[in-house]
Amino acid sequence: MKRYIIAAGLLAFTLTGCHEGFLTVVPETSLSSATFFKTEADFQQAVNAAYVPLRTIYNDRTWKLAEMHSDNTHYARNRLFGAVDNTQNLADFCIPVSNGLTTNDNVLQQYRQDFVIISRTNEILTRIDDVEFNAAAKANIKGQALFLRAFAYFELVRYFNKAPLHLEPVTTREGAAKPLSNAQELYAQIEADLKAAIPLLPNKSEQQPGRATSGAASMLLADVYMFQKRWGDAEPLLRSIVTSGQYQLMDDYDRAFSETNSNKNNAESIFEVQYMEGSAGLNGNLIYQFIPAPITADELAPITGTSNPQSISGENNNIPTPDIIEAYEPGDKRKDISIGYVTLSQSLRENKVYPYIKKFARKHAVHGNTGQNFPVYRYSEALLFLAESLNEQGNGSEALPYLNEVRKRAGLDPVSTTNTAELREIIFKERRVELAFENKRWFDLVRTGRVREFIEPFGQRVKADPVKYYYPDPATTPPSNAFTVLDDYYPLPAVEADLSPHF
């Protein structure tokens, strides 16, 4: 099946070409939006462009803001290199904050990429009804645009709890300076977009792989409801996914994740961000940001399998903490699939053995160029969400089969308790290990109101034994203000305050 080329531009959309089996981007020329949106192909090109920022978000930002900013992973300090404050401050919970604003660049770039998606989808949604073309194709494109806009606003509300609400294209600088909408207003719009998107989108078996589906929109809306503790609203959406026949757990947990050139959008995948190994600029490089350093070419080669391994110096990030390693139950098959170990001969630590995120270390051809997709929603999460929503409504006995289906694949014994409080804790822990390193942990801590419960003692452990948490020696310690900024939401980016009087 051909997949169209995704263009990259805000108001300038590129001409279309085709690659077999992937949504790609090849910019060739630009047109104004006033002259561009005339045909089905134009709108197809435009919605392709709206997917593009997801690659940057998931390769470069989300793991820093939603995984390393938790107790699951930490920052591997290398004092020979020097600190990279924008990243280390996230891991150490000490990003600079003043008057509700921060200069942290990771926060700024995440905010901007979400608004790129919003800008591109607003162009589509304000114009598409005025152009006549095939009704089914129009519905599909419109559904994808609604899904992506809702996705971006859900990211913003989970990170910041407020944001400007733009539903039309911004044509002037003054128009961009819109008052901040609160969480309730943002959630209302997200819900409206997704309720409109679900009936417009095809199911997975009928949709072009890599694009949003009715199942993906249902899962996103269920996530929105779960974040708001609207258990009864989430339940029917999750049941619709489970009974749809479109998804199933892969037999082997390792096969739930794509290889760099195969196993993409598999039976367990509800929605994943698409990457392509090669020279077209569509690749990722997650393992190269995750692998502990300094690492020699010989030490790296068995992990990446490339023909041209190269040494990596500096500081790398998202290193599994002792806490997440200890969170796996004895006999859990997911542990060895998710976490590997490497010995770094050049490390300044006496114990030169480091864990790394093995589940995303897929063999590929060329150094620094990977093609595995990133899983945003997997079927296992739908099962765990359904179990959680049922348990929170007092239906623990109904929740057990969905929880135990996930545990069975992991090689674990079934859970039998139907006590709401006990089952709540079991599901919470199950999500941690099943979805480890998939950028869920921070949001789970926020939505359950448990940030301080977990991060305060985590910070105390890091400061008491920095070497255990990958600092090179007792003389190299976290900064004095480490673990002092424990807010549920990030401050808004300070640079954007220069553009708006409402920040």
XYZ file of C-alpha atoms in Angstrom:
503
model
C 0.000 0.000 0.000
C 1.326 3.423 -0.870
C 1.607 5.993 1.892
C 1.722 9.599 0.996
C 4.594 11.890 1.674
C 4.241 14.047 4.786
C 5.202 17.622 4.081
C 6.934 19.945 6.474
C 5.866 23.581 6.621
C 3.612 25.788 8.682
C 1.691 27.620 6.021
C 3.812 26.323 3.161
C 3.018 22.797 2.040
C 5.236 20.808 -0.291
C 4.340 18.941 -3.459
C 3.622 15.248 -3.070
C 5.702 12.219 -4.007
C 5.328 8.569 -2.969
C 7.365 6.042 -1.037
C 6.282 2.472 -0.571
C 5.302 1.726 3.011
C 5.919 5.042 4.773
C 4.708 8.560 5.395
C 7.659 10.648 4.274
C 8.654 14.266 3.764
C 10.397 15.713 0.736
C 10.024 19.520 0.558
C 10.156 20.853 -2.981
C 8.312 24.152 -3.182
C 5.896 26.314 -1.210
C 2.513 27.877 -1.806
C 0.364 30.270 0.179
C -2.553 28.746 2.021
C -4.913 30.961 0.051
C -3.925 29.296 -3.221
C -3.051 25.836 -1.941
C -6.260 24.336 -0.535
C -8.128 23.514 -3.742
C -8.151 19.722 -4.141
C -8.283 16.458 -2.208
C -4.553 16.034 -2.841
C -3.884 19.421 -1.254
C -5.731 18.491 1.911
C -4.045 15.084 1.973
C -0.694 16.843 1.762
C -1.716 19.233 4.528
C -2.780 16.518 6.954
C 0.462 14.691 6.210
C 2.287 17.818 7.334
C 0.367 17.845 10.599
C 1.922 14.497 11.580
C 5.491 15.708 11.085
C 6.077 17.358 14.499
C 5.287 14.061 16.232
C 8.642 12.721 15.078
C 10.502 15.562 16.772
C 8.303 15.413 19.872
C 8.863 11.697 20.478
C 12.492 11.552 19.425
C 13.690 14.655 21.264
C 11.267 15.896 23.929
C 8.650 13.601 25.405
C 11.063 11.170 27.039
C 12.751 14.072 28.812
C 9.555 15.706 30.022
C 7.470 12.624 30.828
C 9.902 9.783 31.630
C 13.234 11.189 32.784
C 11.229 13.723 34.796
C 10.074 10.866 37.032
C 11.524 8.080 39.137
C 11.850 5.680 36.190
C 14.974 7.081 34.559
C 17.758 9.502 35.400
C 20.587 11.521 33.962
C 24.021 9.881 33.629
C 26.387 12.588 34.843
C 29.834 12.824 33.218
C 31.910 15.553 34.849
C 34.523 15.388 32.076
C 31.875 16.703 29.713
C 30.030 19.280 31.789
C 26.359 19.587 32.595
C 23.658 20.077 30.011
C 21.390 22.098 32.253
C 18.228 22.036 30.140
C 18.179 18.255 30.369
C 19.738 17.669 33.779
C 17.350 20.122 35.427
C 14.419 18.002 34.278
C 15.908 14.866 35.821
C 16.813 16.691 39.034
C 13.477 18.498 39.355
C 15.102 21.903 39.532
C 14.172 23.689 36.326
C 14.355 27.475 36.713
C 10.969 29.027 37.504
C 10.063 32.698 37.875
C 6.533 34.109 37.880
C 5.174 30.902 36.381
C 7.689 30.915 33.510
C 10.802 28.894 32.699
C 13.793 29.307 30.424
C 14.170 25.544 30.008
C 14.522 24.944 26.284
C 12.964 21.466 26.332
C 9.761 22.976 27.692
C 9.838 25.677 25.016
C 10.384 23.251 22.138
C 7.619 20.904 23.312
C 5.201 23.840 23.544
C 6.136 25.071 20.069
C 5.871 21.688 18.379
C 2.383 21.167 19.755
C 1.348 24.526 18.369
C 2.812 23.642 14.980
C 0.385 20.710 14.921
C -2.453 22.991 16.017
C -1.604 25.592 13.396
C -1.544 23.042 10.589
C -4.755 21.324 11.611
C -6.566 24.637 12.027
C -5.735 25.454 8.400
C -7.327 22.184 7.318
C -10.392 22.360 9.528
C -11.302 25.926 8.596
C -11.077 25.264 4.837
C -12.009 21.656 4.124
C -15.801 22.065 4.158
C -15.577 24.728 1.437
C -13.948 22.390 -1.094
C -15.840 19.645 -2.909
C -14.219 16.213 -3.203
C -14.869 12.574 -2.323
C -16.947 12.442 0.861
C -15.187 9.425 2.378
C -11.755 10.904 1.749
C -12.887 14.243 3.177
C -14.218 12.569 6.326
C -10.967 10.659 6.775
C -8.796 13.764 6.416
C -11.049 15.811 8.678
C -11.040 13.058 11.307
C -7.247 12.903 11.256
C -6.980 16.671 11.659
C -9.383 16.651 14.603
C -7.464 13.798 16.211
C -4.127 15.557 15.826
C -5.421 18.874 17.149
C -6.910 17.098 20.159
C -3.653 15.207 20.642
C -1.629 18.425 20.714
C -4.007 20.169 23.116
C -4.032 17.120 25.393
C -0.262 17.324 25.574
C -0.471 21.015 26.428
C -3.079 20.588 29.149
C -1.183 17.679 30.725
C 2.087 19.598 30.715
C 0.874 23.101 31.556
C -2.773 22.862 32.725
C -3.489 25.956 30.592
C -2.745 27.265 27.119
C -4.120 29.647 24.482
C -7.007 27.988 22.673
C -6.679 28.623 18.937
C -9.292 27.076 16.649
C -8.657 29.187 13.571
C -5.481 30.064 11.671
C -3.427 32.878 13.174
C -2.607 35.481 10.531
C -1.080 38.259 12.649
C 1.236 38.507 15.624
C -1.532 40.170 17.601
C -3.803 37.227 16.852
C -1.300 34.841 18.409
C -1.471 36.664 21.745
C -4.639 35.043 22.957
C -5.641 34.779 26.651
C -4.856 31.496 28.370
C -7.687 28.998 28.581
C -7.943 26.909 31.735
C -7.900 23.131 31.875
C -11.681 22.820 31.886
C -11.958 24.840 28.672
C -9.170 22.900 27.000
C -10.640 19.540 27.985
C -14.014 20.564 26.604
C -12.475 21.330 23.207
C -10.384 18.163 23.182
C -13.485 16.116 23.952
C -15.480 17.856 21.227
C -12.753 17.263 18.643
C -12.443 13.583 19.469
C -16.175 12.925 19.584
C -16.343 14.444 16.100
C -13.295 12.494 14.894
C -14.307 8.979 15.975
C -17.202 8.489 13.502
C -15.211 10.116 10.675
C -12.180 7.850 10.932
C -11.891 4.308 9.515
C -10.988 1.439 11.803
C -7.442 0.077 11.756
C -8.008 -2.608 9.129
C -9.409 -0.026 6.693
C -6.995 2.825 7.365
C -3.612 3.476 5.796
C -1.028 2.261 8.347
C 0.453 5.045 10.425
C -2.599 7.285 10.288
C -5.096 7.965 13.049
C -7.995 5.527 13.248
C -11.320 5.403 15.056
C -9.619 3.144 17.607
C -6.795 5.620 18.137
C -9.267 8.469 18.620
C -11.278 6.350 21.072
C -8.110 5.523 22.985
C -7.069 9.157 23.129
C -10.498 10.205 24.388
C -10.411 7.415 26.980
C -7.018 8.718 28.118
C -8.504 12.210 28.398
C -11.295 10.837 30.584
C -8.911 8.757 32.708
C -6.815 11.846 33.362
C -9.943 13.568 34.653
C -11.051 10.495 36.661
C -14.172 10.163 34.520
C -14.124 6.391 34.824
C -17.657 5.801 33.579
C -17.020 7.824 30.424
C -13.768 6.024 29.676
C -15.170 2.506 30.108
C -17.362 2.242 26.960
C -14.596 3.654 24.781
C -12.136 1.111 26.112
C -14.670 -1.708 25.722
C -15.182 -0.680 22.102
C -11.448 -1.106 21.494
C -11.299 -4.473 23.256
C -14.344 -5.876 21.417
C -13.495 -4.373 18.020
C -11.447 -7.323 16.805
C -8.862 -4.853 15.508
C -6.247 -5.389 18.211
C -4.616 -8.129 20.253
C -1.552 -8.643 22.419
C 1.477 -9.922 20.591
C 2.428 -13.355 21.952
C 5.897 -12.116 22.891
C 6.297 -8.773 24.722
C 9.427 -8.095 22.679
C 7.328 -8.267 19.500
C 5.044 -5.514 20.730
C 7.702 -3.050 19.574
C 8.710 -2.447 16.003
C 12.056 -3.267 14.513
C 13.827 -0.603 12.549
C 12.448 -1.919 9.234
C 9.718 -4.410 10.174
C 6.907 -5.276 12.597
C 5.536 -1.733 12.407
C 1.901 -0.940 13.253
C 1.481 -4.516 14.414
C -1.593 -6.128 15.955
C -0.908 -4.550 19.358
C -0.379 -1.051 18.003
C -3.219 1.425 18.426
C -1.169 4.461 17.434
C 2.549 4.885 16.892
C 4.805 7.606 15.535
C 6.378 6.640 12.232
C 10.114 6.698 11.523
C 12.143 5.405 8.593
C 15.761 4.372 8.625
C 17.754 5.878 5.769
C 18.826 9.112 4.147
C 15.433 10.781 3.637
C 15.571 12.583 6.973
C 12.733 10.543 8.484
C 14.837 8.556 10.922
C 15.128 8.717 14.670
C 18.120 8.172 16.947
C 16.618 7.375 20.347
C 19.119 4.721 21.391
C 21.947 7.172 20.754
C 20.392 9.600 23.206
C 19.614 6.836 25.714
C 22.797 4.769 25.723
C 25.123 5.526 28.657
C 28.353 7.294 27.748
C 31.253 7.557 27.211
C 30.946 4.352 25.209
C 33.489 3.025 22.731
C 32.631 1.781 19.259
C 33.389 -1.797 20.315
C 31.061 -1.491 23.311
C 28.289 0.008 21.210
C 28.480 -2.403 18.261
C 26.732 -5.396 19.895
C 23.821 -3.149 20.889
C 23.210 -1.374 17.597
C 24.561 -3.923 15.108
C 25.750 -1.219 12.731
C 28.550 -1.666 10.228
C 30.137 1.633 11.267
C 29.836 1.934 15.070
C 31.347 5.102 16.493
C 32.258 6.053 20.012
C 29.960 8.420 21.914
C 31.257 10.830 24.533
C 29.437 13.406 26.590
C 26.415 12.786 28.761
C 23.513 10.594 27.901
C 20.142 10.353 29.491
C 17.068 8.295 30.305
C 19.069 5.662 32.161
C 16.802 3.185 34.038
C 16.908 3.876 37.774
C 17.445 1.233 40.447
C 13.834 2.002 41.396
C 12.321 0.831 38.104
C 14.660 -2.167 38.006
C 13.423 -3.216 41.438
C 9.779 -2.639 40.441
C 9.642 -5.834 38.349
C 8.308 -8.911 40.104
C 10.496 -12.041 40.116
C 10.000 -13.940 36.871
C 8.638 -10.966 34.911
C 9.680 -11.600 31.300
C 9.429 -7.902 30.510
C 12.440 -6.984 32.629
C 15.137 -8.503 30.426
C 13.356 -7.328 27.289
C 13.100 -3.762 28.557
C 16.468 -3.324 30.296
C 19.948 -4.372 29.194
C 23.384 -3.757 30.662
C 26.636 -2.470 29.195
C 30.114 -2.098 30.673
C 31.780 1.231 29.861
C 35.553 0.977 30.084
C 35.969 4.771 30.054
C 33.445 5.513 32.778
C 34.701 7.365 35.834
C 32.472 5.265 38.063
C 34.124 2.428 39.970
C 31.256 0.200 38.888
C 31.367 0.656 35.152
C 28.190 -1.342 34.485
C 25.167 0.693 33.412
C 21.605 -0.298 32.539
C 20.101 0.978 29.304
C 16.675 0.920 27.642
C 16.935 -2.272 25.648
C 13.350 -2.345 24.328
C 14.228 0.496 21.921
C 17.708 -0.765 21.029
C 16.851 -2.386 17.719
C 19.550 -3.453 15.279
C 20.013 -1.159 12.289
C 22.454 -0.451 9.480
C 24.070 2.945 9.996
C 25.312 4.660 13.140
C 22.927 7.329 14.436
C 20.112 6.390 12.071
C 17.237 4.276 13.398
C 13.818 3.518 11.992
C 11.758 1.837 14.704
C 8.394 3.457 15.364
C 7.533 4.809 18.793
C 4.461 3.324 20.501
C 2.091 6.020 21.734
C -0.797 3.671 22.527
C -0.652 -0.115 22.699
C -3.488 -2.565 23.236
C -2.028 -3.586 26.588
C -2.631 -0.054 27.830
C -6.263 -0.252 26.732
C -6.602 -3.435 28.799
C -4.994 -1.825 31.852
C -7.069 1.330 31.474
C -10.229 -0.767 31.234
C -9.245 -2.684 34.357
C -8.583 0.596 36.155
C -11.837 2.226 35.083
C -13.844 -0.803 36.192
C -12.055 -1.059 39.520
C -12.595 2.634 40.255
C -16.317 2.065 39.733
C -16.285 -0.768 42.272
C -16.271 -3.574 39.707
C -13.038 -5.285 40.677
C -14.171 -8.734 39.619
C -14.839 -7.440 36.088
C -11.444 -5.740 36.037
C -9.401 -8.861 36.792
C -9.541 -10.594 33.371
C -8.127 -7.522 31.600
C -5.342 -7.048 34.144
C -4.491 -10.736 34.148
C -4.342 -10.910 30.359
C -1.423 -8.477 30.491
C 0.220 -10.290 33.406
C -0.108 -13.689 31.731
C 1.991 -12.597 28.778
C 4.613 -11.339 31.233
C 4.782 -14.795 32.814
C 3.217 -13.666 36.084
C 0.574 -15.303 38.255
C -2.969 -13.917 38.025
C -4.252 -11.432 40.565
C -7.329 -12.491 42.530
C -8.105 -9.647 44.928
C -11.175 -7.552 44.218
C -10.536 -5.057 47.006
C -10.654 -1.644 45.311
C -7.685 -0.117 47.142
C -5.487 -3.195 46.716
C -6.363 -3.599 43.063
C -5.778 0.108 42.427
C -2.205 -0.253 43.654
C -1.616 -3.424 41.645
C -2.820 -1.792 38.419
C -0.730 1.299 39.145
C 2.378 -0.863 39.544
C 1.482 -2.947 36.497
C 1.319 0.164 34.326
C 4.772 1.156 35.514
C 6.484 -2.003 34.273
C 4.291 -2.785 31.253
C 4.673 0.750 29.898
C 8.169 1.458 31.200
C 10.075 4.044 29.124
C 7.024 4.771 26.959
C 6.574 8.233 28.525
C 3.649 7.337 30.794
C 5.148 7.490 34.282
C 5.074 11.256 34.889
C 1.492 11.537 33.676
C 0.459 8.603 35.879
C 1.963 10.342 38.909
C 0.165 13.587 38.047
C -3.260 12.131 37.281
C -3.259 10.021 40.452
C -2.053 12.914 42.620
C 1.087 11.035 43.696
C 3.943 13.275 42.520
C 5.231 14.220 45.962
C 4.546 10.768 47.393
C 7.031 9.244 44.944
C 9.395 12.020 43.885
C 10.270 13.358 47.344
C 11.642 10.015 48.612
C 13.175 9.357 45.190
C 15.059 12.653 45.483
C 16.210 11.762 48.960
C 17.618 8.471 47.654
C 19.439 10.193 44.800
C 21.011 12.784 47.091
C 21.929 10.193 49.719
C 23.712 7.937 47.205
C 24.496 9.769 43.944
C 26.844 7.021 42.744
C 23.962 4.532 42.816
C 22.105 6.903 40.483
C 24.971 7.087 37.973
C 26.971 10.028 39.265
C 30.655 9.182 38.752
C 31.815 9.547 42.364
C 30.685 10.863 45.771
C 32.320 14.226 44.989
C 29.970 14.793 42.059
C 26.544 15.386 43.513
C 23.177 16.770 42.420
C 22.875 20.557 42.612
C 21.817 22.123 45.892
C 18.355 22.909 44.524
C 17.727 19.379 43.207
C 14.226 18.049 43.852
C 12.839 21.400 44.925
C 10.447 21.990 41.999
C 7.807 19.293 42.455
C 4.820 20.937 40.805
C 2.342 18.812 38.883
C 2.574 21.089 35.853
C 5.406 22.778 34.036
C 5.741 26.555 33.976
C 5.091 28.143 30.600
C 8.064 28.967 28.364
C 9.484 32.403 29.120
C 10.296 33.142 25.486
C 6.612 32.930 24.615
C 5.874 35.549 27.274
C 7.720 38.039 25.090
C 5.031 37.501 22.453
C 1.973 37.646 24.670
C 0.792 39.883 27.527
C -1.289 37.015 28.894
C 1.550 34.861 30.196
